[in-house]
PDB file of C-alpha atoms and ligand atoms in Angstrom:
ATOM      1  CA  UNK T   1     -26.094 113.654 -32.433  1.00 45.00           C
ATOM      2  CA  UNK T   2     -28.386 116.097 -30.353  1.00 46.00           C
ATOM      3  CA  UNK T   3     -27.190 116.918 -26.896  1.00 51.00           C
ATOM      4  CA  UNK T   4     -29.315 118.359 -23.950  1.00 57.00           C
ATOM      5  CA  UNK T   5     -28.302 121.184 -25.376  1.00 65.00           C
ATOM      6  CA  UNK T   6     -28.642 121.264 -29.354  1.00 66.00           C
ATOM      7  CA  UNK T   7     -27.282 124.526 -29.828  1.00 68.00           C
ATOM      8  CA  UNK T   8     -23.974 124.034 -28.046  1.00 68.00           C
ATOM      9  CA  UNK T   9     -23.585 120.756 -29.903  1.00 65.00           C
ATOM     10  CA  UNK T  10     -24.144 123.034 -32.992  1.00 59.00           C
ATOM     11  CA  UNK T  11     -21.953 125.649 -32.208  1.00 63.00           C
ATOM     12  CA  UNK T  12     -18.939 123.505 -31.257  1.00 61.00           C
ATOM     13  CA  UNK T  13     -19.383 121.445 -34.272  1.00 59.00           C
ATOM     14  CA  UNK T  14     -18.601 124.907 -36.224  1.00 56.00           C
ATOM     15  CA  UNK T  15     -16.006 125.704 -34.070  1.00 60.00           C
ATOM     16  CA  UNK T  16     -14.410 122.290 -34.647  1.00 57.00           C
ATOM     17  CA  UNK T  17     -14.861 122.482 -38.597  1.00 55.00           C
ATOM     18  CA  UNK T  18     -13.576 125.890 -38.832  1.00 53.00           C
ATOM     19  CA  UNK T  19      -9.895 125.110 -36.890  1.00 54.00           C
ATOM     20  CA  UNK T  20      -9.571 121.387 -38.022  1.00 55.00           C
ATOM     21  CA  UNK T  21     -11.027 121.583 -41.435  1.00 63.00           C
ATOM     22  CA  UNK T  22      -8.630 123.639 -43.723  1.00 70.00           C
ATOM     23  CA  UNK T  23     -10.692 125.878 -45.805  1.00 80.00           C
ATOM     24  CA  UNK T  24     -10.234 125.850 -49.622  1.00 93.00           C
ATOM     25  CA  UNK T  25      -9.497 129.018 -50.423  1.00 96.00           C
ATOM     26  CA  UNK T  26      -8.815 130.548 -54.373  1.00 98.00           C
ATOM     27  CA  UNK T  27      -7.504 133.665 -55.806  1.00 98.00           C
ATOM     28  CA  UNK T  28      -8.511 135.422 -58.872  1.00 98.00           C
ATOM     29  CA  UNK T  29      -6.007 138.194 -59.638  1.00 98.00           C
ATOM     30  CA  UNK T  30      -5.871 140.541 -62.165  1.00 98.00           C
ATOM     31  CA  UNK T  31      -6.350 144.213 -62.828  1.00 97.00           C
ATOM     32  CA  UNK T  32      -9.738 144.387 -63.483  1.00 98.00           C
ATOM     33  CA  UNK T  33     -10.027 147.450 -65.433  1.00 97.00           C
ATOM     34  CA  UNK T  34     -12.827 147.514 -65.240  1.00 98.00           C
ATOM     35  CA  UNK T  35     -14.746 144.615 -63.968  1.00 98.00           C
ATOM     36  CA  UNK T  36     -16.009 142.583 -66.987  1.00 98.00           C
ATOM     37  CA  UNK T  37     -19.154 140.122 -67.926  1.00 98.00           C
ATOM     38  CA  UNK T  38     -16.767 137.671 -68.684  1.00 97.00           C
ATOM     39  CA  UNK T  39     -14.594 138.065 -65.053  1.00 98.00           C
ATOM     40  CA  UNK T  40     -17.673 138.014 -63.274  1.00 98.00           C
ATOM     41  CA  UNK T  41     -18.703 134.817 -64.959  1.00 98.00           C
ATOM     42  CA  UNK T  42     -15.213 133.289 -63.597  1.00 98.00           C
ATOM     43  CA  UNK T  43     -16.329 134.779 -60.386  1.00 98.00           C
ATOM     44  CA  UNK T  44     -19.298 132.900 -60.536  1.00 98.00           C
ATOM     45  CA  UNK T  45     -18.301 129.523 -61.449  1.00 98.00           C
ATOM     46  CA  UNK T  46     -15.160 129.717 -59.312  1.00 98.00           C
ATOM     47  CA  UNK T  47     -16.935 131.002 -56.234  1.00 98.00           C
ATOM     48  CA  UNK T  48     -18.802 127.088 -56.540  1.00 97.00           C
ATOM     49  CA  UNK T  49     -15.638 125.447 -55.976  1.00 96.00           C
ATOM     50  CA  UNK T  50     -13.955 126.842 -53.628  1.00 96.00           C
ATOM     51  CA  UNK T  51     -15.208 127.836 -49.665  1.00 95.00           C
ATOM     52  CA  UNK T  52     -13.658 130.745 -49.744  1.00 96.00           C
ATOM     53  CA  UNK T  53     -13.169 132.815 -53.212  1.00 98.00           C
ATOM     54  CA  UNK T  54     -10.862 135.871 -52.947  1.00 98.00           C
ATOM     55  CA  UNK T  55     -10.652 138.789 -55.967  1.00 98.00           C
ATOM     56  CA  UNK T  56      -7.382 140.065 -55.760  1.00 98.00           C
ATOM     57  CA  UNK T  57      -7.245 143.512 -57.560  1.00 98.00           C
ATOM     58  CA  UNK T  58      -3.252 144.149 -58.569  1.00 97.00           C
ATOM     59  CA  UNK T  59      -2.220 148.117 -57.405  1.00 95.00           C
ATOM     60  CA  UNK T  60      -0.352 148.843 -60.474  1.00 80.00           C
ATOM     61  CA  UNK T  61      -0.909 152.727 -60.900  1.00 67.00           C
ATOM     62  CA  UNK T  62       2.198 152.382 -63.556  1.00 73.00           C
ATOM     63  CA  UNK T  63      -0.045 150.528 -66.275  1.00 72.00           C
ATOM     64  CA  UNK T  64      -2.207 154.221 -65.518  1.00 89.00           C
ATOM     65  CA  UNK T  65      -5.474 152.951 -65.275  1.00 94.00           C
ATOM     66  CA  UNK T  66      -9.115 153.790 -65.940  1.00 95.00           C
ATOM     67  CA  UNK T  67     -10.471 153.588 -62.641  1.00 96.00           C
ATOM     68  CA  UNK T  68      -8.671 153.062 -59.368  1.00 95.00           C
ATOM     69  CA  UNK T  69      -7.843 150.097 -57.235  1.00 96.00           C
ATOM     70  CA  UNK T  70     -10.632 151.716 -54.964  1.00 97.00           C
ATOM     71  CA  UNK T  71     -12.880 152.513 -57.420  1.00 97.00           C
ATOM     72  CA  UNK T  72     -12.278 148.594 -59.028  1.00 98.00           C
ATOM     73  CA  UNK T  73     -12.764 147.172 -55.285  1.00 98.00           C
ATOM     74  CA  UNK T  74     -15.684 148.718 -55.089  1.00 98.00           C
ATOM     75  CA  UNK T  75     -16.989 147.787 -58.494  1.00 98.00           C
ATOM     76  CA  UNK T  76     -16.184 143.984 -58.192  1.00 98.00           C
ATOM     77  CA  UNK T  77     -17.744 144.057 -54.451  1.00 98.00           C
ATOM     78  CA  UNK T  78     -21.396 145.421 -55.594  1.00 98.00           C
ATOM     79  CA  UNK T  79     -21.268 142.823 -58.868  1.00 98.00           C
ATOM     80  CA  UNK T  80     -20.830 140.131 -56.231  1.00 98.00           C
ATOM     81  CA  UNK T  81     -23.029 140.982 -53.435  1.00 98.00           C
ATOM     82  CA  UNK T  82     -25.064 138.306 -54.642  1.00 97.00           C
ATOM     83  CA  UNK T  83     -21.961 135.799 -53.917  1.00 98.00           C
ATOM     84  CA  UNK T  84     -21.440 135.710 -50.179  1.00 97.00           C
ATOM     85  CA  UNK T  85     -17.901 133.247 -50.255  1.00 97.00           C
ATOM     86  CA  UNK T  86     -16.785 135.896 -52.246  1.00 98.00           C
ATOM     87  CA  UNK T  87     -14.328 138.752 -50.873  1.00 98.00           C
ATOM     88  CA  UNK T  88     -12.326 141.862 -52.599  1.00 98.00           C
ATOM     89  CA  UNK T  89      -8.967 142.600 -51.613  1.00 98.00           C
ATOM     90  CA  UNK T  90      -5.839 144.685 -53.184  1.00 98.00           C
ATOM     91  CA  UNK T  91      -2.093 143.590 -53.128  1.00 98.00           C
ATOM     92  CA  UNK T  92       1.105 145.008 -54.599  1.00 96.00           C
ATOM     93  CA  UNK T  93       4.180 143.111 -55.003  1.00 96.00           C
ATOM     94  CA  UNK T  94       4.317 139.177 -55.450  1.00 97.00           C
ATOM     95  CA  UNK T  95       1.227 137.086 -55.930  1.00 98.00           C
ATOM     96  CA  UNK T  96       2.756 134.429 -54.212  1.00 98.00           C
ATOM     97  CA  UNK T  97       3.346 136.728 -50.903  1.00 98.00           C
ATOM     98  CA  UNK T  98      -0.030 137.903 -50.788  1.00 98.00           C
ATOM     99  CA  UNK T  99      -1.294 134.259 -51.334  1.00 97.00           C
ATOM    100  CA  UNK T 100       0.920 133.101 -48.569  1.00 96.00           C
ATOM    101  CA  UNK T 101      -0.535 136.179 -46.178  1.00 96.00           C
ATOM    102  CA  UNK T 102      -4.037 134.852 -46.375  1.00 96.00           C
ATOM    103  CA  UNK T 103      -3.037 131.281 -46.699  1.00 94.00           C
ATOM    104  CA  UNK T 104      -4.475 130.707 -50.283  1.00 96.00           C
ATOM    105  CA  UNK T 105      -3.099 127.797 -52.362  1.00 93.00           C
ATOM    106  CA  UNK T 106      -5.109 128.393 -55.562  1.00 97.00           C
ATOM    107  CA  UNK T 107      -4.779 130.669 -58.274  1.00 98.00           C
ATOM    108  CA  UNK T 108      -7.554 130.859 -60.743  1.00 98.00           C
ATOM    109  CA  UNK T 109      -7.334 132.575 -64.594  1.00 98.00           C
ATOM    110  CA  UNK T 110      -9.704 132.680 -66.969  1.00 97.00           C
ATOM    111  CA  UNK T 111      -8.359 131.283 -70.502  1.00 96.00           C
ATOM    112  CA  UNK T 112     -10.596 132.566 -73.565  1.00 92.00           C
ATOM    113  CA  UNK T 113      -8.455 131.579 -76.155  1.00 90.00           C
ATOM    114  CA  UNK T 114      -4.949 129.882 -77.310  1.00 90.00           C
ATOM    115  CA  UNK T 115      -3.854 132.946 -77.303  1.00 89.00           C
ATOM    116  CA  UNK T 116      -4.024 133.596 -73.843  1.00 92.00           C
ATOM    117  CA  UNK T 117      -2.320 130.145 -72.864  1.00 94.00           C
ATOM    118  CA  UNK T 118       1.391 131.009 -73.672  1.00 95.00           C
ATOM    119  CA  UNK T 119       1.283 134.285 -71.165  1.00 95.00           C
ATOM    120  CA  UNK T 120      -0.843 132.225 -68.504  1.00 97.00           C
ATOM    121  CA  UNK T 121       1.492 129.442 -68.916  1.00 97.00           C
ATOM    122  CA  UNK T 122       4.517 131.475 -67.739  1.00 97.00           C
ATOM    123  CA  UNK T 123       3.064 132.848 -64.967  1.00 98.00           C
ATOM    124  CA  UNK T 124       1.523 129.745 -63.647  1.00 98.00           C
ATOM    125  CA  UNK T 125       4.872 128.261 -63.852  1.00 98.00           C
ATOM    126  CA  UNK T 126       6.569 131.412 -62.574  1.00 98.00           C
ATOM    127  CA  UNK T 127       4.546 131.240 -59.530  1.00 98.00           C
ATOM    128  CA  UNK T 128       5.256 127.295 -58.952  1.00 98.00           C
ATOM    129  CA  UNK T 129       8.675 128.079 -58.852  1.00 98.00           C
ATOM    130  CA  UNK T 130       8.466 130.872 -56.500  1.00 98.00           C
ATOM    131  CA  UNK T 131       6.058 128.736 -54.326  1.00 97.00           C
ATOM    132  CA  UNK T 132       5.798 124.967 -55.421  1.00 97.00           C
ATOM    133  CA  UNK T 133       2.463 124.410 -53.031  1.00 95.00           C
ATOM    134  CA  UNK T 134       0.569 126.694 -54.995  1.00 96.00           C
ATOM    135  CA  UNK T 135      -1.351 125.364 -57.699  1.00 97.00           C
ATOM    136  CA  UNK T 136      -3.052 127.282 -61.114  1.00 98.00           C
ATOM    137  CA  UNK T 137      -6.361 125.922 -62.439  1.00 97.00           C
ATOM    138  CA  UNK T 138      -7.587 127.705 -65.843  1.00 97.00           C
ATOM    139  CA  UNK T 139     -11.284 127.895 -66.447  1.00 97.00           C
ATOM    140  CA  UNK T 140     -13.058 128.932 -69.527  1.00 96.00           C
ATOM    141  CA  UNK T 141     -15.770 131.337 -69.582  1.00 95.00           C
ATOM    142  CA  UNK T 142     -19.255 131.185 -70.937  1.00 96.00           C
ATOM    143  CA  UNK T 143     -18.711 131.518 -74.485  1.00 95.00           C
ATOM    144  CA  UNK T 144     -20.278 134.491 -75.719  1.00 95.00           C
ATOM    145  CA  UNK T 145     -17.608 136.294 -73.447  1.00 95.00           C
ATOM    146  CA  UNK T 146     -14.408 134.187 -75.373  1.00 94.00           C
ATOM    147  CA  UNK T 147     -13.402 137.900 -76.964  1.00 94.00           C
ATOM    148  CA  UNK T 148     -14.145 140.360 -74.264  1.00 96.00           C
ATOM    149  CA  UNK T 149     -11.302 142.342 -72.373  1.00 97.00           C
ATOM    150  CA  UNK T 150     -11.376 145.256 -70.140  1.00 97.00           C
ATOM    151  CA  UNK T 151      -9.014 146.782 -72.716  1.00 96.00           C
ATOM    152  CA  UNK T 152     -11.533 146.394 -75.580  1.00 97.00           C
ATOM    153  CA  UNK T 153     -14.470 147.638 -73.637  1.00 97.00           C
ATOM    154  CA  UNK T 154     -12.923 150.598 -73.239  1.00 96.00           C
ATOM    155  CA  UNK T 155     -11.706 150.911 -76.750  1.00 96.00           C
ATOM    156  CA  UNK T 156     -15.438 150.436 -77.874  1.00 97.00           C
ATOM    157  CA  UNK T 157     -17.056 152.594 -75.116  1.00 96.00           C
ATOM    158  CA  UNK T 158     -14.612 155.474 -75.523  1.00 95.00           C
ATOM    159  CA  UNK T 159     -14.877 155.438 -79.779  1.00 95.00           C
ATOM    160  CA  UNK T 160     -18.865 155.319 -79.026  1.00 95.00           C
ATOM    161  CA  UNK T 161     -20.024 151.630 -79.636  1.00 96.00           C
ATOM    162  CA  UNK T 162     -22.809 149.461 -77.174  1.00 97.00           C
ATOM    163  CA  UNK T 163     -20.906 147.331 -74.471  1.00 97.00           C
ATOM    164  CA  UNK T 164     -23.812 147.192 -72.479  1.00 97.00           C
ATOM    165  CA  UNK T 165     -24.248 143.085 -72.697  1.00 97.00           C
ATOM    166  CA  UNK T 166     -20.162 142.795 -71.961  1.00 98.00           C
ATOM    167  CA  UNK T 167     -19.728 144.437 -68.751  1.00 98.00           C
ATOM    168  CA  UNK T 168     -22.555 144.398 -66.010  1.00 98.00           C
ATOM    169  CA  UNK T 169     -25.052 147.233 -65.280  1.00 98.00           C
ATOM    170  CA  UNK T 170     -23.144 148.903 -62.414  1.00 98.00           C
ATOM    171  CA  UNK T 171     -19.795 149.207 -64.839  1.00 98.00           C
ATOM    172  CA  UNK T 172     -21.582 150.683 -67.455  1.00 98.00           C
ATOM    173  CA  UNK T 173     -23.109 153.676 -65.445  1.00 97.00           C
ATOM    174  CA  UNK T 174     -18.910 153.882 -63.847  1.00 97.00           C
ATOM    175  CA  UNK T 175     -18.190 153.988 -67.783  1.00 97.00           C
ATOM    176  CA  UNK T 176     -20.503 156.633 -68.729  1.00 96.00           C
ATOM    177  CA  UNK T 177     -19.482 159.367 -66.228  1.00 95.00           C
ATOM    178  CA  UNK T 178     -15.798 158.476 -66.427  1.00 92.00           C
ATOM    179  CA  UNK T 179     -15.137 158.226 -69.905  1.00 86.00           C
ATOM    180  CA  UNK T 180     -15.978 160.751 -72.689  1.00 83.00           C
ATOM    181  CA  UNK T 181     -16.938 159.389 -75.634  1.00 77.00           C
ATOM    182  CA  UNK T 182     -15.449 160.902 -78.886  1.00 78.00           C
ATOM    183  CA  UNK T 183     -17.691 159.868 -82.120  1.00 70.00           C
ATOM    184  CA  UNK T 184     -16.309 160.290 -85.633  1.00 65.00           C
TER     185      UNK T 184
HETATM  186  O1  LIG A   1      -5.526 141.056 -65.405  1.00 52.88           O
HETATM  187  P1  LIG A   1      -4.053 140.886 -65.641  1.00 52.88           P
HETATM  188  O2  LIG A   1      -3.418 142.245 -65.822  1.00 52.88           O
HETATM  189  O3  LIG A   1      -3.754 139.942 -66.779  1.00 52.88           O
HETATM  190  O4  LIG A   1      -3.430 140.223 -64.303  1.00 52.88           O
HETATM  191  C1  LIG A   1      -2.048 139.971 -64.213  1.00 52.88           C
HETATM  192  C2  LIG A   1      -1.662 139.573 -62.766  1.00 52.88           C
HETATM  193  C3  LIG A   1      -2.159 140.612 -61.772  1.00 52.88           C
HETATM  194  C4  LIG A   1      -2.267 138.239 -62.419  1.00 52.88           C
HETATM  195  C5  LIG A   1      -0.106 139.464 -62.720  1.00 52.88           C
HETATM  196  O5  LIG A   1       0.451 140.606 -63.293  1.00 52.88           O
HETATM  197  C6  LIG A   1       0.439 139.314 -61.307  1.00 52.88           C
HETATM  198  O6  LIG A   1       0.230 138.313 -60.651  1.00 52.88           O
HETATM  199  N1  LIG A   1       1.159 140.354 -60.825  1.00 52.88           N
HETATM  200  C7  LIG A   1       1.758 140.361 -59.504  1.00 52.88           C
HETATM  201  C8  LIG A   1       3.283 140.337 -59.589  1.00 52.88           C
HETATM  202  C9  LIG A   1       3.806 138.909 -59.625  1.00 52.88           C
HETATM  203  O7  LIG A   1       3.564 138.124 -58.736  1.00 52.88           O
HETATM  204  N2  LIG A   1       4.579 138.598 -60.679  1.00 52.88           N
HETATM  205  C10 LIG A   1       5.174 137.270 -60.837  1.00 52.88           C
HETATM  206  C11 LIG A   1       4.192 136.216 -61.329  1.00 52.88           C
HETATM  207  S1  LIG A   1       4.308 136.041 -63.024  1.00 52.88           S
END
């Protein structure tokens, strides 16, 4: 309904969605090391489901990574400045506890193969025990990105192969002046 006034009808309509309407609001975690095709095609499909989709970068300097959490933040938030429900954000410690601080009940992994289910299957349980509101939902990326890992890119890169169709444009150039690559 239009009121004398449509734009205060419109803004209090807003105002009423956003504190009465719960947003739905997912999490993809992981270490992103870097910033894959395949994760941003999660990204992408996920970020249609969901109001509000949240990458949650892991700080886990023991697992000595490539590129920082920075560094990854800022990676993942250029690849998805096309996305605008879609936000970066770092946490150490529990999932659960960082889900809980930006009231998330969602947690969203990509499965590529049955491999990947038995490792995805304890943590999704793991995480239902430490917080039985949260759910897991698995999705499957496109499948010409079924065998791509951040760990592999890097394998190839480094030992001199083409991973330019696996990760996108912007991780490619990061790859190039990070990473020597030894030949032979
Ligand atoms: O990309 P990855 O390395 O497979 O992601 C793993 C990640 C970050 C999702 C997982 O290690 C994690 O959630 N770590 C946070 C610590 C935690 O909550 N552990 C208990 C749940 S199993």
């Amino acid at each position: 309904m239009i009121g004398s006034d449509g734009a205060i009808v419109k803004t209090l309509t807003i105002e009423f969605s956003y504190h009465f309407i719960r947003m739905r609001t997912a999490i993809y975690p992981g270490s992103f090391d870097p910033l894959t095709n395949g994760h941003l095609d999660i990204i992408r499909r996920g970020s249609r489901l969901f109001d509000r989709f949240l990458v949650a970068v892991l700080e886990n300097e023991g697992k000595a990574p490539l590129f920082s959490v920075a560094e990854r933040m800022e990676l993942i938030t250029r690849c998805t400045s096309d996305m605008p429900n879609v936000a970066v954000h770092s946490f150490s410690g529990l999932l659960v506890d960082f889900m809980r601080r930006v009231d998330a009940n969602v947690v969203v992994r990509g499965i590529r193969a049955v491999s990947d289910y038995e490792y995805e299957l304890q943590m999704a349980l793991m995480n239902r025990e430490l917080h039985p509101q949260i759910e897991t939902i698995f999705m499957l990326p496109a499948v010409e990105y079924t065998y791509v890992s951040s760990r592999l890119v890097k394998e190839v890169f480094r030992l001199g192969g083409d991973v330019a169709r696996l990760v996108p444009p912007t991780v490619l150039e990061s790859l190039k002046a990070r990473l020597p690559v030894t030949v032979g």
